Short mmCIF file of C-alpha atoms in Angstrom, two decimals:
data_model
loop_
_atom_site.label_atom_id
_atom_site.label_comp_id
_atom_site.label_asym_id
_atom_site.label_seq_id
_atom_site.Cartn_x
_atom_site.Cartn_y
_atom_site.Cartn_z
CA MET A 748 0.00 0.00 0.00
CA ASP A 749 1.29 3.41 -0.99
CA SER A 750 2.44 5.62 1.83
CA ILE A 751 0.72 8.96 2.46
CA ALA A 752 3.82 10.70 1.13
CA ASP A 753 3.63 8.71 -2.13
CA VAL A 754 -0.08 9.54 -2.59
CA LEU A 755 0.52 13.23 -2.05
CA GLN A 756 3.62 13.18 -4.26
CA ASP A 757 1.72 11.52 -7.11
CA TYR A 758 -1.06 14.05 -6.77
CA LEU A 759 1.33 17.01 -6.90
CA ASN A 760 3.12 15.52 -9.91
CA ASN A 761 -0.19 15.27 -11.74
CA VAL A 762 -1.09 18.84 -10.74
CA ILE A 763 2.14 20.05 -12.33
CA TYR A 764 2.50 17.73 -15.33
CA ASP A 765 -0.94 16.22 -15.98
CA PRO A 766 -3.62 18.48 -14.49
CA GLU A 767 -6.49 16.66 -16.19
CA HIS A 768 -5.72 13.54 -14.17
CA ALA A 769 -4.87 15.28 -10.90
CA VAL A 770 -7.30 13.73 -8.41
CA LEU A 771 -6.77 13.28 -4.69
CA ASP A 772 -9.10 10.80 -2.99
CA LEU A 773 -9.44 12.30 0.46
CA GLN A 774 -11.11 9.15 1.76
CA LYS A 775 -7.85 7.29 1.31
CA LEU A 776 -6.08 9.67 3.67
CA PRO A 777 -6.00 9.12 7.39
CA GLU A 778 -8.45 11.30 9.23
CA GLU A 779 -5.72 13.50 10.61
CA PHE A 780 -4.53 14.29 7.01
CA GLN A 781 -7.93 14.97 5.46
CA GLU A 782 -8.05 18.69 6.40
CA PHE A 783 -4.56 19.06 4.99
CA GLY A 784 -5.72 17.21 1.88
CA LYS A 785 -8.67 19.58 1.42
CA ASN A 786 -6.38 22.61 1.62
CA LEU A 787 -3.91 20.96 -0.75
CA VAL A 788 -6.70 20.34 -3.29
CA LEU A 789 -7.82 23.98 -2.95
CA PHE A 790 -4.25 25.15 -3.42
CA SER A 791 -3.83 22.86 -6.43
CA ASP A 792 -7.09 24.10 -7.97
CA CYS A 793 -5.86 27.67 -7.58
CA VAL A 794 -2.55 26.80 -9.21
CA MET A 795 -4.28 25.02 -12.09
CA GLU A 796 -6.64 27.99 -12.60
CA MET A 797 -3.64 30.30 -12.70
CA GLY A 798 -1.91 28.01 -15.19
CA ALA A 799 -4.97 27.95 -17.44
CA LEU A 800 -5.26 31.75 -17.31
CA ALA A 801 -1.55 32.27 -17.96
CA LYS A 802 -1.69 29.88 -20.92
CA ALA A 803 -4.71 31.70 -22.38
CA ILE A 804 -3.06 35.10 -21.94
CA SER A 805 0.12 33.84 -23.60
CA LYS A 806 -1.97 32.90 -26.66
CA GLY A 807 -3.85 36.20 -26.70
CA ASN A 808 -7.13 34.62 -25.66
CA LEU A 809 -8.66 37.29 -23.45
CA GLY A 810 -12.12 35.71 -23.55
CA VAL A 811 -11.06 32.95 -21.19
CA GLU A 812 -13.07 32.25 -18.04
CA LEU A 813 -11.38 33.87 -15.06
CA PRO A 814 -10.41 32.06 -11.83
CA SER A 815 -12.98 32.04 -9.03
CA PRO A 816 -13.08 35.04 -6.65
CA ILE A 817 -11.69 32.93 -3.80
CA ASN A 818 -8.46 32.43 -5.78
CA GLU A 819 -6.41 35.22 -4.25
CA MET A 820 -3.24 33.81 -5.80
CA ALA A 821 -4.59 34.64 -9.28
CA ALA A 822 -5.18 38.32 -8.46
CA PRO A 823 -2.02 39.60 -10.27
CA LEU A 824 -2.85 37.54 -13.38
CA LYS A 825 -6.44 38.77 -13.31
CA ALA A 826 -5.15 42.35 -13.06
CA LEU A 827 -2.87 41.69 -16.06
CA HIS A 828 -5.83 40.22 -17.93
CA ALA A 829 -7.93 43.33 -17.20
CA SER A 830 -5.08 45.61 -18.31
CA LEU A 831 -4.65 43.69 -21.55
CA LYS A 832 -8.39 43.85 -22.27
CA HIS A 833 -8.38 47.61 -21.71
CA LEU A 834 -5.24 47.94 -23.81
CA THR A 835 -6.96 45.98 -26.58
CA TRP A 836 -9.87 48.41 -26.47
CA GLN A 837 -7.48 51.38 -26.56
CA THR A 838 -5.67 49.89 -29.54
CA GLN A 839 -9.00 49.48 -31.32
CA GLN A 840 -9.78 53.12 -30.62
CA VAL A 841 -6.42 54.16 -32.07
CA ALA A 842 -7.18 52.07 -35.15
CA LYS A 843 -10.42 54.08 -35.51
CA GLY A 844 -8.45 57.33 -35.42
CA ASP A 845 -8.56 58.27 -31.73
CA TYR A 846 -4.95 59.32 -31.15
CA GLN A 847 -5.68 60.75 -27.71
CA GLN A 848 -5.40 57.29 -26.12
CA ARG A 849 -2.57 56.97 -23.59
CA VAL A 850 -1.43 54.10 -21.33
CA ASP A 851 -0.08 54.78 -17.83
CA PHE A 852 -0.39 51.41 -16.07
CA MET A 853 2.12 49.13 -17.81
CA GLY A 854 5.54 50.60 -17.12
CA ASP A 855 7.98 50.44 -20.04
CA PHE A 856 5.26 49.20 -22.37
CA SER A 857 3.25 52.34 -21.61
CA GLU A 858 6.11 54.53 -22.82
CA ALA A 859 6.46 52.52 -26.04
CA PHE A 860 2.70 52.54 -26.68
CA ASN A 861 2.35 56.26 -26.03
CA GLU A 862 5.30 57.06 -28.26
CA MET A 863 3.79 54.93 -31.03
CA VAL A 864 0.43 56.73 -30.78
CA GLU A 865 2.12 60.14 -30.79
CA GLN A 866 4.06 59.19 -33.91
CA LEU A 867 0.88 57.96 -35.59
CA GLU A 868 -0.86 61.23 -34.73
CA GLN A 869 2.07 63.24 -36.09
CA ARG A 870 2.11 61.21 -39.28
CA ARG A 871 -1.63 61.71 -39.65
CA LEU A 872 -1.19 65.46 -39.25
CA ASN A 873 1.67 65.44 -41.74
CA LEU A 874 -0.46 63.46 -44.17
CA LEU A 875 -3.35 65.91 -43.79
CA THR A 876 -0.96 68.79 -44.38
CA ASP A 877 0.39 67.07 -47.48
CA ILE A 878 -3.14 66.42 -48.74
CA CYS A 879 -4.13 70.07 -48.20
CA THR A 880 -0.97 71.22 -49.94
CA GLU A 881 -1.63 68.90 -52.88
CA ARG A 882 -5.22 70.10 -53.10
CA GLU A 883 -4.04 73.70 -53.17
CA LYS A 884 -1.55 72.84 -55.89
CA LEU A 885 -4.24 71.00 -57.84
CA LYS A 886 -6.52 74.02 -57.50
CA GLU A 887 -3.72 76.26 -58.75
CA PHE A 888 -3.10 73.95 -61.70
CA GLN A 889 -6.82 73.90 -62.47
CA ASN A 890 -6.88 77.69 -62.38
CA ILE A 891 -3.86 77.84 -64.65
CA ALA A 892 -5.55 75.39 -67.00
CA ASN A 893 -8.97 77.09 -66.95
CA ILE A 894 -8.30 80.81 -66.37
CA ASP A 895 -7.24 83.45 -68.88
CA THR A 896 -4.22 85.21 -67.37
CA LEU A 897 -4.98 88.69 -68.73
CA THR A 898 -8.67 89.00 -67.85
CA GLN A 899 -8.93 86.36 -65.09
CA LEU A 900 -12.02 85.09 -66.88
CA ASN A 901 -12.55 81.48 -67.85
CA ASN A 902 -10.54 80.49 -70.91
CA ARG A 903 -11.51 78.67 -74.10
CA ARG A 904 -10.71 75.24 -72.64
CA TYR A 905 -13.10 75.76 -69.74
CA GLY A 906 -15.81 77.17 -71.98
CA MET A 907 -15.64 74.20 -74.32
CA GLU A 908 -15.88 71.80 -71.37
CA VAL A 909 -18.99 73.57 -70.07
CA MET A 910 -20.62 73.51 -73.50
CA GLU A 911 -19.85 69.83 -73.99
CA LYS A 912 -21.30 69.06 -70.55
CA TRP A 913 -24.47 71.06 -71.13
CA LEU A 914 -25.02 69.50 -74.54
CA LEU A 915 -24.48 66.02 -73.12
CA GLU A 916 -27.02 66.72 -70.36
CA GLY A 917 -29.55 68.08 -72.86
CA ARG A 918 -29.76 71.53 -71.29
CA SER A 919 -31.27 74.61 -72.94
CA PHE A 920 -29.05 77.68 -72.97
CA VAL A 921 -28.06 80.83 -74.84
CA LEU A 922 -24.61 81.26 -76.37
CA CYS A 923 -23.31 84.76 -77.08
CA PHE A 924 -20.26 85.22 -79.31
CA VAL A 925 -18.68 88.63 -78.64
CA ASP A 926 -15.96 90.25 -80.76
CA ILE A 927 -14.02 93.37 -79.75
CA ASP A 928 -14.22 95.98 -82.49
CA ASN A 929 -11.04 97.66 -83.75
CA LEU A 930 -8.62 95.88 -81.40
CA LYS A 931 -6.00 95.56 -84.15
CA PHE A 932 -6.25 99.30 -84.81
CA VAL A 933 -5.70 100.04 -81.11
CA ASN A 934 -2.71 97.68 -80.93
CA ASP A 935 -1.16 99.21 -84.05
CA TRP A 936 -1.68 102.86 -83.14
CA TYR A 937 -1.60 102.92 -79.35
CA GLY A 938 0.45 99.83 -78.52
CA HIS A 939 -0.35 96.42 -77.11
CA ALA A 940 -0.41 97.73 -73.53
CA GLU A 941 -3.36 99.92 -74.49
CA GLY A 942 -4.85 96.99 -76.37
CA ASP A 943 -4.69 94.94 -73.18
CA LYS A 944 -6.44 97.75 -71.31
CA TYR A 945 -9.15 97.70 -73.97
CA ILE A 946 -9.59 93.94 -73.50
CA THR A 947 -9.69 94.12 -69.69
CA CYS A 948 -12.09 97.07 -69.81
CA ILE A 949 -14.56 94.97 -71.80
CA SER A 950 -14.05 91.89 -69.62
CA ASP A 951 -14.65 93.94 -66.46
CA GLU A 952 -17.80 95.55 -67.89
CA MET A 953 -19.03 92.17 -69.05
CA SER A 954 -18.45 90.60 -65.63
CA GLU A 955 -20.32 93.43 -63.92
CA LEU A 956 -23.24 93.38 -66.34
CA THR A 957 -23.67 89.60 -66.64
CA PRO A 958 -22.42 87.98 -63.40
CA GLU A 959 -24.88 85.10 -63.77
CA ALA A 960 -23.35 83.97 -67.07
CA VAL A 961 -20.34 81.75 -67.73
CA ILE A 962 -17.95 84.22 -69.37
CA CYS A 963 -14.92 82.96 -71.29
CA ARG A 964 -12.21 84.63 -73.31
CA ILE A 965 -11.80 82.23 -76.22
CA GLY A 966 -9.41 84.21 -78.41
CA GLY A 967 -7.42 87.42 -78.61
CA ASP A 968 -10.47 89.61 -79.24
CA GLU A 969 -13.25 87.06 -78.76
CA PHE A 970 -15.45 86.21 -75.79
CA MET A 971 -18.18 83.66 -75.24
CA LEU A 972 -21.05 83.92 -72.78
CA LEU A 973 -23.19 80.94 -71.77
CA SER A 974 -26.39 81.30 -69.76
CA GLU A 975 -29.27 78.99 -68.88
CA ASP A 976 -31.24 81.92 -67.43
CA TRP A 977 -31.60 84.06 -70.56
CA ASN A 978 -33.55 83.88 -73.77
CA SER A 979 -32.15 85.41 -76.94
CA GLU A 980 -33.86 88.77 -76.41
CA VAL A 981 -32.54 89.17 -72.86
CA ALA A 982 -29.04 88.33 -74.08
CA LYS A 983 -29.23 90.92 -76.87
CA GLU A 984 -30.54 93.57 -74.47
CA LYS A 985 -27.64 93.01 -72.08
CA LEU A 986 -25.07 93.10 -74.86
CA GLU A 987 -26.57 96.29 -76.31
CA ILE A 988 -26.28 97.90 -72.87
CA LEU A 989 -22.64 96.81 -72.75
CA ARG A 990 -21.99 98.14 -76.24
CA LYS A 991 -23.52 101.55 -75.43
CA ARG A 992 -21.49 101.80 -72.23
CA LEU A 993 -18.33 101.24 -74.22
CA ILE A 994 -19.24 103.74 -76.94
CA ASN A 995 -20.08 106.42 -74.37
CA CYS A 996 -16.92 105.97 -72.29
CA ASN A 997 -14.33 108.75 -72.44
CA CYS A 998 -11.57 107.32 -74.62
CA VAL A 999 -9.40 108.69 -77.45
CA TYR A 1000 -10.62 105.86 -79.69
CA GLU A 1001 -14.03 104.29 -80.07
CA ARG A 1002 -14.67 101.22 -77.98
CA SER A 1003 -17.36 98.83 -79.08
CA ILE A 1004 -18.32 95.21 -79.58
CA SER A 1005 -20.13 93.09 -82.13
CA TYR A 1006 -22.01 89.98 -81.10
CA GLY A 1007 -24.01 87.01 -82.24
CA VAL A 1008 -26.60 85.18 -80.14
CA ILE A 1009 -27.68 81.55 -80.56
CA LYS A 1010 -30.40 79.75 -78.61
CA VAL A 1011 -29.54 76.09 -78.01
CA GLY A 1012 -32.57 73.97 -77.18
CA ALA A 1013 -32.83 70.66 -75.37
CA ASP A 1014 -33.52 69.02 -78.74
CA ASN A 1015 -30.33 70.43 -80.28
CA THR A 1016 -28.46 68.17 -82.73
CA LEU A 1017 -25.50 70.47 -83.50
CA ASN A 1018 -22.07 69.86 -82.01
CA VAL A 1019 -19.93 72.48 -80.27
CA SER A 1020 -18.08 73.46 -83.44
CA ASP A 1021 -21.30 73.94 -85.41
CA ILE A 1022 -22.87 76.05 -82.65
CA LEU A 1023 -19.80 78.28 -82.45
CA SER A 1024 -19.75 78.67 -86.23
CA ALA A 1025 -23.42 79.68 -86.22
CA ALA A 1026 -22.84 82.22 -83.44
CA ASP A 1027 -19.76 83.53 -85.26
CA GLU A 1028 -21.82 84.04 -88.42
CA LYS A 1029 -24.47 85.90 -86.40
CA MET A 1030 -21.73 88.13 -85.03
CA TYR A 1031 -20.45 88.98 -88.52
CA GLU A 1032 -24.01 89.73 -89.63
CA TYR A 1033 -24.26 92.18 -86.75
CA LYS A 1034 -20.88 93.72 -87.60
CA ARG A 1035 -21.83 94.18 -91.26
CA ALA A 1036 -25.18 95.69 -90.31
CA TYR A 1037 -23.47 98.11 -87.91
CA LYS A 1038 -21.02 99.26 -90.59
CA LEU A 1039 -23.91 99.76 -92.99
CA ARG A 1040 -25.74 101.88 -90.42
CA GLN A 1041 -22.62 103.97 -89.93
CA LYS A 1042 -22.32 104.64 -93.68
CA ARG A 1043 -25.94 105.76 -93.88
CA LYS A 1044 -25.53 108.36 -91.16
CA PRO A 1045 -25.55 111.93 -92.61
#
């Protein structure tokens, strides 16, 4: 028959090396050893609970069942488990973009974690700065691509894009083709600096008179206006007002414009080039009629 020491030794060996088979039959112990046996079983259960928790933590399994409240020996491991669960939550918050998370309960690891989060926040800020800078550059490039440098109006490229878009969407709009009268004469006799003033004078007047329109400088002395809010008569009235303003301004040479107006309906079948050609022809009709009126004046 095994001695009491052998029974207890076998039990402890199983607790350490084969917990699943660690069983101590208290009935086989003498009465005077049974209380000791109960306490030994309790101690062994606490050790095995700690081992199971430590093993789970080592594998990253934080959903493991915790040791019973009476297991005071497992308190440090349970505290570690709670810290790791909270740290997991904090890490998830950082992953969602909350860079205000800080750890102050895990010694050296806290310093490393906090430094990592600070670096992530700084990189995020740097990235946002880079994105804003790139957006500003893109906006500048778009302005360069779409803006006429002399008048600061939209250029031909932008105007063609708007027309193509409106035609594709089946919109109804009015197109006005405006030509500066006598610009070559002004350039030849008064210089190109004065010619530029003539151009900017007309562009400024046009912008003031027709702010609701898309105004584009599409050539040296040519402008295009696009509006969904006008009909042909309204467009002609506005351009006549502009023309009279120019004629009546105090200048050593006559300032004026000629124009052609085209109404583009939702059922339009013409392409951009055809519409521009039609408006250009209307403009030349106006110019010829104006010259004829001038000749007939007494």
